[in-house]
Tab-separated table of C-alpha atoms in Angstrom:
chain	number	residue	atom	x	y	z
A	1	UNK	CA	82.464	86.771	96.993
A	2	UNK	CA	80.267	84.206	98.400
A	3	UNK	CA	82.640	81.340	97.028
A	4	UNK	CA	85.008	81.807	99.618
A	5	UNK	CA	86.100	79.534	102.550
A	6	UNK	CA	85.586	81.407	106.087
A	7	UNK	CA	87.266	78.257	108.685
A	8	UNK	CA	85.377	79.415	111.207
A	9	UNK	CA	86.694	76.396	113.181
A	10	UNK	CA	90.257	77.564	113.519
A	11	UNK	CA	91.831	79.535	115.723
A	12	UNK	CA	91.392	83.193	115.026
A	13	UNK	CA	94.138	84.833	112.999
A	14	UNK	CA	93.508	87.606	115.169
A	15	UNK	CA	92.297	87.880	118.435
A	16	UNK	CA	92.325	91.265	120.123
A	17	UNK	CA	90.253	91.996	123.424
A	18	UNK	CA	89.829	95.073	125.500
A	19	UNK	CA	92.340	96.779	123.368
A	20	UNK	CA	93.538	100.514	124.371
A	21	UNK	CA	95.626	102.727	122.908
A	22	UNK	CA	96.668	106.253	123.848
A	23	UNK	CA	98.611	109.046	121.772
A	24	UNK	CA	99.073	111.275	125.653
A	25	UNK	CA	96.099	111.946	127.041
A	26	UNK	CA	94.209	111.264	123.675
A	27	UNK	CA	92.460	107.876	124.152
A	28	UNK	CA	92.270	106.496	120.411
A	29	UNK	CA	91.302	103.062	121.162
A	30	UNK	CA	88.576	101.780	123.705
A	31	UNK	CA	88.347	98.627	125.198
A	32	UNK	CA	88.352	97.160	121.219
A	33	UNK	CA	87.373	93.994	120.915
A	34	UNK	CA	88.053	92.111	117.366
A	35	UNK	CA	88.863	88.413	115.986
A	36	UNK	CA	89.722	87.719	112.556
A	37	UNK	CA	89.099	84.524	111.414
A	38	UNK	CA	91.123	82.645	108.640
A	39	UNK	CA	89.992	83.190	104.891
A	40	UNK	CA	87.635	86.303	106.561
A	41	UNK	CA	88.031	89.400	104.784
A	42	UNK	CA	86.956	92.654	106.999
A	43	UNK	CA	86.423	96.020	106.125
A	44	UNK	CA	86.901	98.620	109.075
A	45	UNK	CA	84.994	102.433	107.605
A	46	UNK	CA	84.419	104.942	110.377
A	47	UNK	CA	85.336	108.762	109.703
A	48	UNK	CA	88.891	110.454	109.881
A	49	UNK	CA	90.435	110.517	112.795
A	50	UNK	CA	88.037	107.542	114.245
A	51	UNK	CA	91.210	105.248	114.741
A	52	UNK	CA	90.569	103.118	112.096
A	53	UNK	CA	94.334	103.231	110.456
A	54	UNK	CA	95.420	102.962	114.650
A	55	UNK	CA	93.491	99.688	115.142
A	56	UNK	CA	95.207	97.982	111.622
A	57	UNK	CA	98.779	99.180	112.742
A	58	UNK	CA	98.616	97.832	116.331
A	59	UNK	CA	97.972	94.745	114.769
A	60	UNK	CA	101.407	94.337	113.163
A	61	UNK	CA	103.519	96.356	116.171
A	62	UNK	CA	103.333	99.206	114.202
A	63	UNK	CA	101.767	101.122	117.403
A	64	UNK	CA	102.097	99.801	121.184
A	65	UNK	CA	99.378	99.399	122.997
A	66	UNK	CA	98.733	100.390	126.609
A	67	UNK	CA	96.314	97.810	128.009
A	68	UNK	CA	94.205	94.812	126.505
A	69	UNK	CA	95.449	91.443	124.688
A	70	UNK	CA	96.420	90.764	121.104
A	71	UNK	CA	97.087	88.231	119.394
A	72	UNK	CA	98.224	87.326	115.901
A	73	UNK	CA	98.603	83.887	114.243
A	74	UNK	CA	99.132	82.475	118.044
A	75	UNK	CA	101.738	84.942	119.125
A	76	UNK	CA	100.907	87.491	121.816
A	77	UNK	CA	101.420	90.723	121.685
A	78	UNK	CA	102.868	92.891	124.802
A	79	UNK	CA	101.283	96.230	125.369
A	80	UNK	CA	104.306	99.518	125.261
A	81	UNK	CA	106.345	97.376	122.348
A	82	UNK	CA	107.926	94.564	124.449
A	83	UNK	CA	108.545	90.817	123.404
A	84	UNK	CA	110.560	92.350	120.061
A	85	UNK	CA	111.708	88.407	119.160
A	86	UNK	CA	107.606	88.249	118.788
A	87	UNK	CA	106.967	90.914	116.678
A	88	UNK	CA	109.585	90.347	114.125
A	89	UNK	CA	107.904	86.907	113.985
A	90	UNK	CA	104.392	88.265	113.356
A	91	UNK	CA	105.314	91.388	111.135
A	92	UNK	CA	107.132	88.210	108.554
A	93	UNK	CA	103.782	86.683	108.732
A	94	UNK	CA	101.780	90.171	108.116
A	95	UNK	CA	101.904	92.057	104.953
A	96	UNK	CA	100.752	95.630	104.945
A	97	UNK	CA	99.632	98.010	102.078
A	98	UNK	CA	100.182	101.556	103.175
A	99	UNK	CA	98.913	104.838	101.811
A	100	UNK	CA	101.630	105.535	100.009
A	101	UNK	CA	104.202	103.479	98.520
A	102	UNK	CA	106.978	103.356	100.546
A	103	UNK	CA	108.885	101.857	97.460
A	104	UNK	CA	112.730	102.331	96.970
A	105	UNK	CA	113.720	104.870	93.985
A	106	UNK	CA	117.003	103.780	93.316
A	107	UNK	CA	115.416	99.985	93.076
A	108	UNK	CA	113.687	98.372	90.495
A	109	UNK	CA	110.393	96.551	90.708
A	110	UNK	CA	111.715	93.566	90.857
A	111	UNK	CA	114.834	94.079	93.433
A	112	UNK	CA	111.532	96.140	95.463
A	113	UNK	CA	109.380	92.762	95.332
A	114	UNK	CA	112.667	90.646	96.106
A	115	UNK	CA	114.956	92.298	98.825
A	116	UNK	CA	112.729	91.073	101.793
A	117	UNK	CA	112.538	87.687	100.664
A	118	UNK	CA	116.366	87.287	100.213
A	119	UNK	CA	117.236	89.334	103.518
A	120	UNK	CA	114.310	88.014	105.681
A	121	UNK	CA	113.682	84.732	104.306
A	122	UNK	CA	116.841	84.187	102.889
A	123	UNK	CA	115.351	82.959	99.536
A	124	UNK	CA	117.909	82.783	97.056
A	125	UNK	CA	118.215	85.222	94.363
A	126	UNK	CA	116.950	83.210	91.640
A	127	UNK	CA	113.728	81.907	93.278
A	128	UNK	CA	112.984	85.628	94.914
A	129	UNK	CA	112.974	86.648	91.427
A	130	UNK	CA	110.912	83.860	89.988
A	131	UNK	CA	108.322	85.022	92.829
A	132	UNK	CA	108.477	88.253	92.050
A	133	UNK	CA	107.533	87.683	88.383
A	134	UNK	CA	105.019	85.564	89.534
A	135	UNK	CA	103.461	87.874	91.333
A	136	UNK	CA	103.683	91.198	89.286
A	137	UNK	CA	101.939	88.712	86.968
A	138	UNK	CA	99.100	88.218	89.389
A	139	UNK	CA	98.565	91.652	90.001
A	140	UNK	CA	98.493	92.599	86.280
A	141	UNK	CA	101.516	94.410	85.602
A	142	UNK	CA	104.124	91.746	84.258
A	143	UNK	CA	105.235	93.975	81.593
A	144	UNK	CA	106.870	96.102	84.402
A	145	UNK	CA	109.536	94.270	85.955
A	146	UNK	CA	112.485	96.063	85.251
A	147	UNK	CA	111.375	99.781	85.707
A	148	UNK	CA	111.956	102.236	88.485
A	149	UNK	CA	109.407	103.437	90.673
A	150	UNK	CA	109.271	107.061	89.305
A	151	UNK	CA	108.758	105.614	85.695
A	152	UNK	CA	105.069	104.089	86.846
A	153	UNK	CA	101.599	105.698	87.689
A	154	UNK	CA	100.719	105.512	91.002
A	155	UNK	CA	97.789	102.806	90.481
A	156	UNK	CA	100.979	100.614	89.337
A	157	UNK	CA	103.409	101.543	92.293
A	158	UNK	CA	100.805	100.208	94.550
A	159	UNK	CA	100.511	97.251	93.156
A	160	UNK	CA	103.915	96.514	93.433
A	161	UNK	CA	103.648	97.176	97.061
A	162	UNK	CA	100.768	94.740	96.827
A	163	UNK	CA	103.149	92.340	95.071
A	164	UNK	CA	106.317	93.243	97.539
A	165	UNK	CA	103.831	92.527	100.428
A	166	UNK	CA	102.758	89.218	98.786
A	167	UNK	CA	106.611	87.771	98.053
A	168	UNK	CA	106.562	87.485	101.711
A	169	UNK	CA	104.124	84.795	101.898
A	170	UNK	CA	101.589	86.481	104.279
A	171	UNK	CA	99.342	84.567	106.533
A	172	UNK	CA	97.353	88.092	107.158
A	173	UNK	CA	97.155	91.126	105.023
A	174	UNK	CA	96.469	94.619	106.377
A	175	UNK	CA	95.297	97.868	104.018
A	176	UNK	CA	95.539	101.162	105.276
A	177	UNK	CA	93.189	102.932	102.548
A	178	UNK	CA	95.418	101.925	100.009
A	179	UNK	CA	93.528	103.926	97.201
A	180	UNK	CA	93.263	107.541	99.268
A	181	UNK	CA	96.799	108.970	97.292
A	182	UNK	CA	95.450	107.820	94.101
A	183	UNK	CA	94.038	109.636	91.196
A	184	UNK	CA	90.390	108.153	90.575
A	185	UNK	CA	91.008	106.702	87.643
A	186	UNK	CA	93.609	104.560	88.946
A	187	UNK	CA	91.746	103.252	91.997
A	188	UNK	CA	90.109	100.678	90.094
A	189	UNK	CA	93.474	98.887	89.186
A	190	UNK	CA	93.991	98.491	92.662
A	191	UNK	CA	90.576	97.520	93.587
A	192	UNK	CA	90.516	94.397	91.124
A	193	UNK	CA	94.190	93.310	92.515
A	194	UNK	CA	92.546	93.395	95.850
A	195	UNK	CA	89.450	91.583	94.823
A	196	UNK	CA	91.467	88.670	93.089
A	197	UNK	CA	93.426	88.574	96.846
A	198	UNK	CA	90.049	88.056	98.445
A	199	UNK	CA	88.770	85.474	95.830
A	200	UNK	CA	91.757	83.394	96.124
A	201	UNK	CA	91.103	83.126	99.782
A	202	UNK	CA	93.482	85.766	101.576
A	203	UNK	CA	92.967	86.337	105.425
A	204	UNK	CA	92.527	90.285	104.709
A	205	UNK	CA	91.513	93.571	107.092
A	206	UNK	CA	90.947	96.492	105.214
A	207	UNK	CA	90.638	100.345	106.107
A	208	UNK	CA	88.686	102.235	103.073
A	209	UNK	CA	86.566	105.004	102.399
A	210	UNK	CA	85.301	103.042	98.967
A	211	UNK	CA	82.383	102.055	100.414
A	212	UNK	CA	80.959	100.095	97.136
A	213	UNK	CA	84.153	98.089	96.979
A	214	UNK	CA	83.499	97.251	101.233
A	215	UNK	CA	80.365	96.067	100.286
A	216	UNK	CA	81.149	94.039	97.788
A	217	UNK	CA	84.186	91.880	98.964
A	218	UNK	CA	83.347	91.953	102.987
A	219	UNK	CA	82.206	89.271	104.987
A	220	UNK	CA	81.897	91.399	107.839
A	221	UNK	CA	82.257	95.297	107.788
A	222	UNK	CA	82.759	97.069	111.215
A	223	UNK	CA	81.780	101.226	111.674
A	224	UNK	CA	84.457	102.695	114.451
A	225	UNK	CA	83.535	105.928	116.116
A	226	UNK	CA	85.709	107.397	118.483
A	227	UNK	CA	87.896	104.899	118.825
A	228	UNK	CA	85.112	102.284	119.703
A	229	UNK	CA	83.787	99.607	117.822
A	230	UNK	CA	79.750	100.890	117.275
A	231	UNK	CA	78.425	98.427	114.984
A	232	UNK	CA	79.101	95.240	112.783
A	233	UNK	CA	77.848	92.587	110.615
A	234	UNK	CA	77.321	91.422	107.121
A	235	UNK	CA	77.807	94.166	104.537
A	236	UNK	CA	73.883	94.284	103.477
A	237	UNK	CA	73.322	94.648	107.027
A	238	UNK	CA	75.452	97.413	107.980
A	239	UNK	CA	74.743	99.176	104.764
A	240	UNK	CA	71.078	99.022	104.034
A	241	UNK	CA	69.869	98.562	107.730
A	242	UNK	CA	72.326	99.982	110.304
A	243	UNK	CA	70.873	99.649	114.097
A	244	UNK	CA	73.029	102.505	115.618
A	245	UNK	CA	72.104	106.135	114.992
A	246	UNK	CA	75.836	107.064	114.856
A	247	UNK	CA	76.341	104.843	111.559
A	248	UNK	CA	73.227	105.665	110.143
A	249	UNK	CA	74.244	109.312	110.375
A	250	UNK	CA	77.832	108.433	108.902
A	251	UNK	CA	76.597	106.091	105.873
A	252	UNK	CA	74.229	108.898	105.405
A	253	UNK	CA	77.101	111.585	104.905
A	254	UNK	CA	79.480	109.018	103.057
A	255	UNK	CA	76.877	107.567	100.692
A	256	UNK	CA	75.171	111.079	99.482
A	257	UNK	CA	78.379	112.062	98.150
């Protein structure tokens, strides 16, 4: 993936510093510190539980925060949820793949990829669906357009989320282990998508257990344990010569199996 432009000269599309997050008296996050910058893909592994899928949703208001700063594409982010104007701002600029679908049944693909843009963006009907196309093109299933949800696999529902998330003209994408719901054989369909994303130069973070895949399109993969950030770097770093004891113990768990 070395073709890609990091701008390491701009401002961070995310910025987050001393970052905490509590569900009660369970401290998830710790003092996190992370910037994102644009055209940077990251890949956040850690085990279950770790608050890797925490960290992501903060990101996009999904969860408040109790203490710390963040902030996304030059909009701050209050801790307990406040400053909603703000968030519906960032969350148009922000497209997130979830573990599962989320897709509407009684929709088809192409009313799923095109309802945001029209009620959000207020793109009209005609160019929503000439985006919508576009995309489903891009992310190699075309030939689908005017299904329902239940009539695809679940490799191709995610990639319309992919492509729903996309019509919205993201300046940041977010994946919350988009593959973990799939069947193994249809992991790789979503993979590639994600792959061509990152080749063409999309700002993306990305939560995974597929560790070959986090090696292969991150320019920086970060190990959280505990809710704290324990190591990062350059995949070949993290991978083949991790400094901390806690991800050498992990990689050495994750990759044996």
């Amino acid at each position: 993936m070395s073709e890609r432009k990091i701008d390491d000269t701009a401002a961070p599309i995310v910025r987050m510093e001393k970052l905490n997050k509590n569900f009660g008296a369970l401290h998830v996050l710790k003092d996190v510190d992370l910037s994102v910058a644009p055209g940077e893909v990251v890949v956040i592994i850690g085990a279950s539980g770790s608050g890797k899928s925490t960290l992501i949703r903060c990101i996009n208001g999904l969860e408040e925060f109790q203490s710390g700063r963040l902030e996304v594409d030059g909009k701050m982010l209050e801790p307990h949820g406040k400053a909603s104007q703000t968030l519906q701002q960032i969350r148009t600029e922000v497209g997130m793949v979830f573990q599962q679908f989320n897709l509407f049944p009684h929709l088809s693909v192409l009313d799923n990829i095109t309802l945001a843009p029209r009620k959000v963006r207020s793109a009209s009907r005609e160019d929503a669906r000439e985006t919508a196309k576009r995309l489903l093109d891009r992310v190699g299933i075309a030939d689908q357009a005017d299904k329902f949800p239940s009539q695809l696999s679940g490799g191709q529902q995610q990639r319309v989320a992919l492509a729903r998330a996309l019509a919205m003209e993201p300046r940041l994408m977010l994946f919350d282990e988009p593959t973990s719901a799939l069947d193994p054989e249809m992991i790789g369909e979503v993979l590639d998508a994600m792959r061509e994303l990152a080749r063409e130069g999309m700002t993306m973070v990305i939560v995974t257990h597929e560790m070959s895949f986090a090696r292969e399109v991150a320019d920086r993969v970060i190990y959280i344990h505990e809710g704290e950030i324990v190591e990062q770097g350059r995949p070949a770093d993290v991978f083949d010569n991790p400094r901390r004891e806690r991800t050498q113990s992990f990689l050495s768990r994750v990759l044996s199996h």
